[in-house]
Amino acid sequence: MMAIGSANQSLDLRDIHLPAEPSAWPPAPGWWLLFLLAMLIVWWLTSVLRKKLQRRRRIQRVLVELDVIEQVLPLQQQPMALLAAYSGLARRACRAFAPSALALSGEDWLRFLDGDDATQPFSMGPGRLLLHGQYRATVEVTDVEPLSELLRRRLRVMAEQADA
């Protein structure tokens, strides 16, 4: 019989070895899905913010054009020219924001400009001047004056509805 001390000397035993750590690459499938989801969220947020920025820029461009028209054509000196410029700006804005309205004329055009406004400022109010005002011999300054604010509000609404 062998002695216990001699058995330990004949066996070449080593200490416990742990397996190697899992490598960080390639990541597990769950991490790939999480990365893909994060990228989709970033893409979606970027597209939403880009659309809002573009809408804001379009609104600003139209409102700046309205301001330039009012600076170049003072109301007190050239009400007829200002009225024609307002009408042209409304049509150009429709080209950008509501192309289907370009074919409208007469009362239909004024109803389109009214939009959802219950007071109907274009078809029943001071906005009617856009229909035949530029064909009159003279136009009163007081008739043209309210058009600036009416157009400003309507152009802003048209631009916002274009993205909806």
mmCIF file with all atom_site columns, C-alpha atoms in Angstrom:
data_model
loop_
_atom_site.group_PDB
_atom_site.id
_atom_site.type_symbol
_atom_site.label_atom_id
_atom_site.label_alt_id
_atom_site.label_comp_id
_atom_site.label_asym_id
_atom_site.label_entity_id
_atom_site.label_seq_id
_atom_site.pdbx_PDB_ins_code
_atom_site.Cartn_x
_atom_site.Cartn_y
_atom_site.Cartn_z
_atom_site.occupancy
_atom_site.B_iso_or_equiv
_atom_site.pdbx_formal_charge
_atom_site.auth_seq_id
_atom_site.auth_comp_id
_atom_site.auth_asym_id
_atom_site.auth_atom_id
_atom_site.pdbx_PDB_model_num
ATOM 1   C CA . MET A 1 1   ? 0.000   0.000   0.000   1.00 0.00 ? 1   MET A CA 1
ATOM 2   C CA . MET A 1 2   ? 1.146   3.349   -0.862  1.00 0.00 ? 2   MET A CA 1
ATOM 3   C CA . ALA A 1 3   ? 1.573   6.036   1.582   1.00 0.00 ? 3   ALA A CA 1
ATOM 4   C CA . ILE A 1 4   ? -0.463  9.171   1.318   1.00 0.00 ? 4   ILE A CA 1
ATOM 5   C CA . GLY A 1 5   ? 2.516   11.400  1.060   1.00 0.00 ? 5   GLY A CA 1
ATOM 6   C CA . SER A 1 6   ? 3.942   9.454   -1.857  1.00 0.00 ? 6   SER A CA 1
ATOM 7   C CA . ALA A 1 7   ? 0.646   9.668   -3.827  1.00 0.00 ? 7   ALA A CA 1
ATOM 8   C CA . ASN A 1 8   ? 0.720   13.448  -3.750  1.00 0.00 ? 8   ASN A CA 1
ATOM 9   C CA . GLN A 1 9   ? 4.189   13.453  -5.148  1.00 0.00 ? 9   GLN A CA 1
ATOM 10  C CA . SER A 1 10  ? 3.362   11.226  -8.110  1.00 0.00 ? 10  SER A CA 1
ATOM 11  C CA . LEU A 1 11  ? 0.259   13.145  -9.345  1.00 0.00 ? 11  LEU A CA 1
ATOM 12  C CA . ASP A 1 12  ? 0.920   16.372  -11.213 1.00 0.00 ? 12  ASP A CA 1
ATOM 13  C CA . LEU A 1 13  ? -2.109  18.367  -9.978  1.00 0.00 ? 13  LEU A CA 1
ATOM 14  C CA . ARG A 1 14  ? -2.677  22.008  -10.755 1.00 0.00 ? 14  ARG A CA 1
ATOM 15  C CA . ASP A 1 15  ? -4.789  24.607  -9.030  1.00 0.00 ? 15  ASP A CA 1
ATOM 16  C CA . ILE A 1 16  ? -8.346  25.430  -10.252 1.00 0.00 ? 16  ILE A CA 1
ATOM 17  C CA . HIS A 1 17  ? -8.374  27.470  -13.470 1.00 0.00 ? 17  HIS A CA 1
ATOM 18  C CA . LEU A 1 18  ? -11.328 29.692  -14.394 1.00 0.00 ? 18  LEU A CA 1
ATOM 19  C CA . PRO A 1 19  ? -12.469 29.798  -18.023 1.00 0.00 ? 19  PRO A CA 1
ATOM 20  C CA . ALA A 1 20  ? -11.483 32.805  -20.097 1.00 0.00 ? 20  ALA A CA 1
ATOM 21  C CA . GLU A 1 21  ? -13.699 35.897  -19.871 1.00 0.00 ? 21  GLU A CA 1
ATOM 22  C CA . PRO A 1 22  ? -16.179 36.223  -22.732 1.00 0.00 ? 22  PRO A CA 1
ATOM 23  C CA . SER A 1 23  ? -14.981 38.653  -25.337 1.00 0.00 ? 23  SER A CA 1
ATOM 24  C CA . ALA A 1 24  ? -16.684 42.031  -25.772 1.00 0.00 ? 24  ALA A CA 1
ATOM 25  C CA . TRP A 1 25  ? -16.787 41.611  -29.513 1.00 0.00 ? 25  TRP A CA 1
ATOM 26  C CA . PRO A 1 26  ? -19.052 40.622  -31.149 1.00 0.00 ? 26  PRO A CA 1
ATOM 27  C CA . PRO A 1 27  ? -21.814 41.846  -28.838 1.00 0.00 ? 27  PRO A CA 1
ATOM 28  C CA . ALA A 1 28  ? -24.734 39.636  -27.975 1.00 0.00 ? 28  ALA A CA 1
ATOM 29  C CA . PRO A 1 29  ? -27.826 39.867  -30.240 1.00 0.00 ? 29  PRO A CA 1
ATOM 30  C CA . GLY A 1 30  ? -29.698 41.880  -27.616 1.00 0.00 ? 30  GLY A CA 1
ATOM 31  C CA . TRP A 1 31  ? -27.097 44.635  -27.784 1.00 0.00 ? 31  TRP A CA 1
ATOM 32  C CA . TRP A 1 32  ? -27.406 44.731  -31.594 1.00 0.00 ? 32  TRP A CA 1
ATOM 33  C CA . LEU A 1 33  ? -31.189 45.150  -31.272 1.00 0.00 ? 33  LEU A CA 1
ATOM 34  C CA . LEU A 1 34  ? -30.756 47.888  -28.678 1.00 0.00 ? 34  LEU A CA 1
ATOM 35  C CA . PHE A 1 35  ? -28.303 49.711  -30.950 1.00 0.00 ? 35  PHE A CA 1
ATOM 36  C CA . LEU A 1 36  ? -30.691 49.415  -33.894 1.00 0.00 ? 36  LEU A CA 1
ATOM 37  C CA . LEU A 1 37  ? -33.582 50.742  -31.797 1.00 0.00 ? 37  LEU A CA 1
ATOM 38  C CA . ALA A 1 38  ? -31.468 53.683  -30.619 1.00 0.00 ? 38  ALA A CA 1
ATOM 39  C CA . MET A 1 39  ? -30.495 54.504  -34.211 1.00 0.00 ? 39  MET A CA 1
ATOM 40  C CA . LEU A 1 40  ? -34.152 54.407  -35.315 1.00 0.00 ? 40  LEU A CA 1
ATOM 41  C CA . ILE A 1 41  ? -35.126 56.771  -32.496 1.00 0.00 ? 41  ILE A CA 1
ATOM 42  C CA . VAL A 1 42  ? -32.322 59.177  -33.409 1.00 0.00 ? 42  VAL A CA 1
ATOM 43  C CA . TRP A 1 43  ? -33.346 59.073  -37.093 1.00 0.00 ? 43  TRP A CA 1
ATOM 44  C CA . TRP A 1 44  ? -37.001 59.718  -36.216 1.00 0.00 ? 44  TRP A CA 1
ATOM 45  C CA . LEU A 1 45  ? -36.174 62.630  -33.899 1.00 0.00 ? 45  LEU A CA 1
ATOM 46  C CA . THR A 1 46  ? -33.864 64.137  -36.515 1.00 0.00 ? 46  THR A CA 1
ATOM 47  C CA . SER A 1 47  ? -36.533 63.970  -39.209 1.00 0.00 ? 47  SER A CA 1
ATOM 48  C CA . VAL A 1 48  ? -39.175 65.516  -36.926 1.00 0.00 ? 48  VAL A CA 1
ATOM 49  C CA . LEU A 1 49  ? -36.851 68.344  -35.921 1.00 0.00 ? 49  LEU A CA 1
ATOM 50  C CA . ARG A 1 50  ? -35.818 68.932  -39.544 1.00 0.00 ? 50  ARG A CA 1
ATOM 51  C CA . LYS A 1 51  ? -39.463 69.237  -40.610 1.00 0.00 ? 51  LYS A CA 1
ATOM 52  C CA . LYS A 1 52  ? -40.190 71.702  -37.830 1.00 0.00 ? 52  LYS A CA 1
ATOM 53  C CA . LEU A 1 53  ? -37.141 73.743  -38.743 1.00 0.00 ? 53  LEU A CA 1
ATOM 54  C CA . GLN A 1 54  ? -38.092 73.764  -42.433 1.00 0.00 ? 54  GLN A CA 1
ATOM 55  C CA . ARG A 1 55  ? -41.641 74.857  -41.587 1.00 0.00 ? 55  ARG A CA 1
ATOM 56  C CA . ARG A 1 56  ? -40.326 77.626  -39.359 1.00 0.00 ? 56  ARG A CA 1
ATOM 57  C CA . ARG A 1 57  ? -37.995 78.795  -42.134 1.00 0.00 ? 57  ARG A CA 1
ATOM 58  C CA . ARG A 1 58  ? -40.791 78.798  -44.731 1.00 0.00 ? 58  ARG A CA 1
ATOM 59  C CA . ILE A 1 59  ? -43.035 80.810  -42.422 1.00 0.00 ? 59  ILE A CA 1
ATOM 60  C CA . GLN A 1 60  ? -40.207 83.240  -41.734 1.00 0.00 ? 60  GLN A CA 1
ATOM 61  C CA . ARG A 1 61  ? -39.459 83.654  -45.454 1.00 0.00 ? 61  ARG A CA 1
ATOM 62  C CA . VAL A 1 62  ? -43.075 84.489  -46.257 1.00 0.00 ? 62  VAL A CA 1
ATOM 63  C CA . LEU A 1 63  ? -43.416 86.882  -43.333 1.00 0.00 ? 63  LEU A CA 1
ATOM 64  C CA . VAL A 1 64  ? -40.134 88.582  -44.217 1.00 0.00 ? 64  VAL A CA 1
ATOM 65  C CA . GLU A 1 65  ? -41.383 88.974  -47.784 1.00 0.00 ? 65  GLU A CA 1
ATOM 66  C CA . LEU A 1 66  ? -44.551 90.576  -46.414 1.00 0.00 ? 66  LEU A CA 1
ATOM 67  C CA . ASP A 1 67  ? -42.437 92.975  -44.331 1.00 0.00 ? 67  ASP A CA 1
ATOM 68  C CA . VAL A 1 68  ? -40.281 93.851  -47.345 1.00 0.00 ? 68  VAL A CA 1
ATOM 69  C CA . ILE A 1 69  ? -43.365 94.561  -49.443 1.00 0.00 ? 69  ILE A CA 1
ATOM 70  C CA . GLU A 1 70  ? -44.675 96.893  -46.757 1.00 0.00 ? 70  GLU A CA 1
ATOM 71  C CA . GLN A 1 71  ? -41.344 98.700  -46.514 1.00 0.00 ? 71  GLN A CA 1
ATOM 72  C CA . VAL A 1 72  ? -40.894 99.099  -50.263 1.00 0.00 ? 72  VAL A CA 1
ATOM 73  C CA . LEU A 1 73  ? -44.496 100.133 -50.917 1.00 0.00 ? 73  LEU A CA 1
ATOM 74  C CA . PRO A 1 74  ? -45.635 102.485 -48.143 1.00 0.00 ? 74  PRO A CA 1
ATOM 75  C CA . LEU A 1 75  ? -49.369 102.243 -47.566 1.00 0.00 ? 75  LEU A CA 1
ATOM 76  C CA . GLN A 1 76  ? -49.920 105.991 -47.508 1.00 0.00 ? 76  GLN A CA 1
ATOM 77  C CA . GLN A 1 77  ? -48.206 106.566 -50.865 1.00 0.00 ? 77  GLN A CA 1
ATOM 78  C CA . GLN A 1 78  ? -49.075 103.503 -52.952 1.00 0.00 ? 78  GLN A CA 1
ATOM 79  C CA . PRO A 1 79  ? -52.172 101.651 -51.728 1.00 0.00 ? 79  PRO A CA 1
ATOM 80  C CA . MET A 1 80  ? -52.922 100.211 -55.195 1.00 0.00 ? 80  MET A CA 1
ATOM 81  C CA . ALA A 1 81  ? -49.420 98.800  -55.626 1.00 0.00 ? 81  ALA A CA 1
ATOM 82  C CA . LEU A 1 82  ? -49.478 97.424  -52.087 1.00 0.00 ? 82  LEU A CA 1
ATOM 83  C CA . LEU A 1 83  ? -52.795 95.722  -52.747 1.00 0.00 ? 83  LEU A CA 1
ATOM 84  C CA . ALA A 1 84  ? -51.423 94.098  -55.910 1.00 0.00 ? 84  ALA A CA 1
ATOM 85  C CA . ALA A 1 85  ? -48.323 92.977  -53.998 1.00 0.00 ? 85  ALA A CA 1
ATOM 86  C CA . TYR A 1 86  ? -50.507 91.435  -51.255 1.00 0.00 ? 86  TYR A CA 1
ATOM 87  C CA . SER A 1 87  ? -52.472 89.521  -53.861 1.00 0.00 ? 87  SER A CA 1
ATOM 88  C CA . GLY A 1 88  ? -49.298 88.280  -55.539 1.00 0.00 ? 88  GLY A CA 1
ATOM 89  C CA . LEU A 1 89  ? -47.810 87.211  -52.218 1.00 0.00 ? 89  LEU A CA 1
ATOM 90  C CA . ALA A 1 90  ? -50.934 85.244  -51.334 1.00 0.00 ? 90  ALA A CA 1
ATOM 91  C CA . ARG A 1 91  ? -50.724 83.396  -54.673 1.00 0.00 ? 91  ARG A CA 1
ATOM 92  C CA . ARG A 1 92  ? -47.000 82.693  -54.264 1.00 0.00 ? 92  ARG A CA 1
ATOM 93  C CA . ALA A 1 93  ? -47.609 81.381  -50.762 1.00 0.00 ? 93  ALA A CA 1
ATOM 94  C CA . CYS A 1 94  ? -50.265 79.060  -52.169 1.00 0.00 ? 94  CYS A CA 1
ATOM 95  C CA . ARG A 1 95  ? -47.745 77.731  -54.661 1.00 0.00 ? 95  ARG A CA 1
ATOM 96  C CA . ALA A 1 96  ? -45.517 76.753  -51.726 1.00 0.00 ? 96  ALA A CA 1
ATOM 97  C CA . PHE A 1 97  ? -48.078 75.686  -49.132 1.00 0.00 ? 97  PHE A CA 1
ATOM 98  C CA . ALA A 1 98  ? -51.320 74.746  -50.910 1.00 0.00 ? 98  ALA A CA 1
ATOM 99  C CA . PRO A 1 99  ? -50.779 74.076  -54.637 1.00 0.00 ? 99  PRO A CA 1
ATOM 100 C CA . SER A 1 100 ? -54.346 72.829  -55.069 1.00 0.00 ? 100 SER A CA 1
ATOM 101 C CA . ALA A 1 101 ? -55.605 76.361  -54.323 1.00 0.00 ? 101 ALA A CA 1
ATOM 102 C CA . LEU A 1 102 ? -53.772 77.901  -57.283 1.00 0.00 ? 102 LEU A CA 1
ATOM 103 C CA . ALA A 1 103 ? -56.637 77.012  -59.606 1.00 0.00 ? 103 ALA A CA 1
ATOM 104 C CA . LEU A 1 104 ? -59.195 78.816  -57.420 1.00 0.00 ? 104 LEU A CA 1
ATOM 105 C CA . SER A 1 105 ? -60.547 82.202  -58.363 1.00 0.00 ? 105 SER A CA 1
ATOM 106 C CA . GLY A 1 106 ? -63.291 84.573  -57.330 1.00 0.00 ? 106 GLY A CA 1
ATOM 107 C CA . GLU A 1 107 ? -65.371 83.626  -54.322 1.00 0.00 ? 107 GLU A CA 1
ATOM 108 C CA . ASP A 1 108 ? -63.719 80.200  -54.079 1.00 0.00 ? 108 ASP A CA 1
ATOM 109 C CA . TRP A 1 109 ? -60.335 81.891  -53.688 1.00 0.00 ? 109 TRP A CA 1
ATOM 110 C CA . LEU A 1 110 ? -61.678 84.098  -50.897 1.00 0.00 ? 110 LEU A CA 1
ATOM 111 C CA . ARG A 1 111 ? -63.293 81.119  -49.148 1.00 0.00 ? 111 ARG A CA 1
ATOM 112 C CA . PHE A 1 112 ? -59.969 79.314  -49.308 1.00 0.00 ? 112 PHE A CA 1
ATOM 113 C CA . LEU A 1 113 ? -58.266 82.340  -47.755 1.00 0.00 ? 113 LEU A CA 1
ATOM 114 C CA . ASP A 1 114 ? -60.897 82.323  -44.999 1.00 0.00 ? 114 ASP A CA 1
ATOM 115 C CA . GLY A 1 115 ? -59.870 78.802  -44.085 1.00 0.00 ? 115 GLY A CA 1
ATOM 116 C CA . ASP A 1 116 ? -61.429 77.718  -40.798 1.00 0.00 ? 116 ASP A CA 1
ATOM 117 C CA . ASP A 1 117 ? -61.947 81.278  -39.562 1.00 0.00 ? 117 ASP A CA 1
ATOM 118 C CA . ALA A 1 118 ? -65.608 81.623  -38.612 1.00 0.00 ? 118 ALA A CA 1
ATOM 119 C CA . THR A 1 119 ? -65.538 85.405  -39.077 1.00 0.00 ? 119 THR A CA 1
ATOM 120 C CA . GLN A 1 120 ? -64.744 84.936  -42.799 1.00 0.00 ? 120 GLN A CA 1
ATOM 121 C CA . PRO A 1 121 ? -62.459 87.980  -43.016 1.00 0.00 ? 121 PRO A CA 1
ATOM 122 C CA . PHE A 1 122 ? -61.750 87.494  -46.716 1.00 0.00 ? 122 PHE A CA 1
ATOM 123 C CA . SER A 1 123 ? -65.108 86.507  -48.191 1.00 0.00 ? 123 SER A CA 1
ATOM 124 C CA . MET A 1 124 ? -67.241 88.725  -45.915 1.00 0.00 ? 124 MET A CA 1
ATOM 125 C CA . GLY A 1 125 ? -64.781 91.247  -44.523 1.00 0.00 ? 125 GLY A CA 1
ATOM 126 C CA . PRO A 1 126 ? -61.973 93.569  -45.545 1.00 0.00 ? 126 PRO A CA 1
ATOM 127 C CA . GLY A 1 127 ? -60.213 90.775  -47.431 1.00 0.00 ? 127 GLY A CA 1
ATOM 128 C CA . ARG A 1 128 ? -62.772 91.045  -50.259 1.00 0.00 ? 128 ARG A CA 1
ATOM 129 C CA . LEU A 1 129 ? -60.599 93.851  -51.550 1.00 0.00 ? 129 LEU A CA 1
ATOM 130 C CA . LEU A 1 130 ? -58.165 91.199  -52.857 1.00 0.00 ? 130 LEU A CA 1
ATOM 131 C CA . LEU A 1 131 ? -60.818 90.017  -55.313 1.00 0.00 ? 131 LEU A CA 1
ATOM 132 C CA . HIS A 1 132 ? -61.377 93.175  -57.378 1.00 0.00 ? 132 HIS A CA 1
ATOM 133 C CA . GLY A 1 133 ? -59.459 95.905  -55.544 1.00 0.00 ? 133 GLY A CA 1
ATOM 134 C CA . GLN A 1 134 ? -56.562 96.129  -57.970 1.00 0.00 ? 134 GLN A CA 1
ATOM 135 C CA . TYR A 1 135 ? -59.007 96.763  -60.836 1.00 0.00 ? 135 TYR A CA 1
ATOM 136 C CA . ARG A 1 136 ? -60.597 99.823  -59.233 1.00 0.00 ? 136 ARG A CA 1
ATOM 137 C CA . ALA A 1 137 ? -59.640 103.342 -60.216 1.00 0.00 ? 137 ALA A CA 1
ATOM 138 C CA . THR A 1 138 ? -58.730 104.228 -56.634 1.00 0.00 ? 138 THR A CA 1
ATOM 139 C CA . VAL A 1 139 ? -58.458 102.407 -53.357 1.00 0.00 ? 139 VAL A CA 1
ATOM 140 C CA . GLU A 1 140 ? -58.703 104.018 -49.954 1.00 0.00 ? 140 GLU A CA 1
ATOM 141 C CA . VAL A 1 141 ? -55.802 103.591 -47.560 1.00 0.00 ? 141 VAL A CA 1
ATOM 142 C CA . THR A 1 142 ? -58.224 102.588 -44.795 1.00 0.00 ? 142 THR A CA 1
ATOM 143 C CA . ASP A 1 143 ? -59.489 99.711  -46.966 1.00 0.00 ? 143 ASP A CA 1
ATOM 144 C CA . VAL A 1 144 ? -56.005 98.301  -47.573 1.00 0.00 ? 144 VAL A CA 1
ATOM 145 C CA . GLU A 1 145 ? -54.715 98.762  -44.020 1.00 0.00 ? 145 GLU A CA 1
ATOM 146 C CA . PRO A 1 146 ? -56.374 95.683  -42.379 1.00 0.00 ? 146 PRO A CA 1
ATOM 147 C CA . LEU A 1 147 ? -55.071 93.355  -45.100 1.00 0.00 ? 147 LEU A CA 1
ATOM 148 C CA . SER A 1 148 ? -51.572 93.254  -43.643 1.00 0.00 ? 148 SER A CA 1
ATOM 149 C CA . GLU A 1 149 ? -52.601 91.563  -40.405 1.00 0.00 ? 149 GLU A CA 1
ATOM 150 C CA . LEU A 1 150 ? -55.165 89.350  -42.157 1.00 0.00 ? 150 LEU A CA 1
ATOM 151 C CA . LEU A 1 151 ? -52.549 88.079  -44.593 1.00 0.00 ? 151 LEU A CA 1
ATOM 152 C CA . ARG A 1 152 ? -49.973 87.627  -41.849 1.00 0.00 ? 152 ARG A CA 1
ATOM 153 C CA . ARG A 1 153 ? -52.324 85.376  -39.872 1.00 0.00 ? 153 ARG A CA 1
ATOM 154 C CA . ARG A 1 154 ? -53.537 83.427  -42.903 1.00 0.00 ? 154 ARG A CA 1
ATOM 155 C CA . LEU A 1 155 ? -50.048 82.844  -44.301 1.00 0.00 ? 155 LEU A CA 1
ATOM 156 C CA . ARG A 1 156 ? -48.885 81.508  -40.952 1.00 0.00 ? 156 ARG A CA 1
ATOM 157 C CA . VAL A 1 157 ? -51.873 79.130  -40.777 1.00 0.00 ? 157 VAL A CA 1
ATOM 158 C CA . MET A 1 158 ? -51.328 77.973  -44.380 1.00 0.00 ? 158 MET A CA 1
ATOM 159 C CA . ALA A 1 159 ? -47.706 77.182  -43.656 1.00 0.00 ? 159 ALA A CA 1
ATOM 160 C CA . GLU A 1 160 ? -48.551 75.233  -40.513 1.00 0.00 ? 160 GLU A CA 1
ATOM 161 C CA . GLN A 1 161 ? -51.301 73.264  -42.261 1.00 0.00 ? 161 GLN A CA 1
ATOM 162 C CA . ALA A 1 162 ? -48.986 72.364  -45.116 1.00 0.00 ? 162 ALA A CA 1
ATOM 163 C CA . ASP A 1 163 ? -47.004 70.071  -42.805 1.00 0.00 ? 163 ASP A CA 1
ATOM 164 C CA . ALA A 1 164 ? -49.985 68.552  -41.062 1.00 0.00 ? 164 ALA A CA 1
#
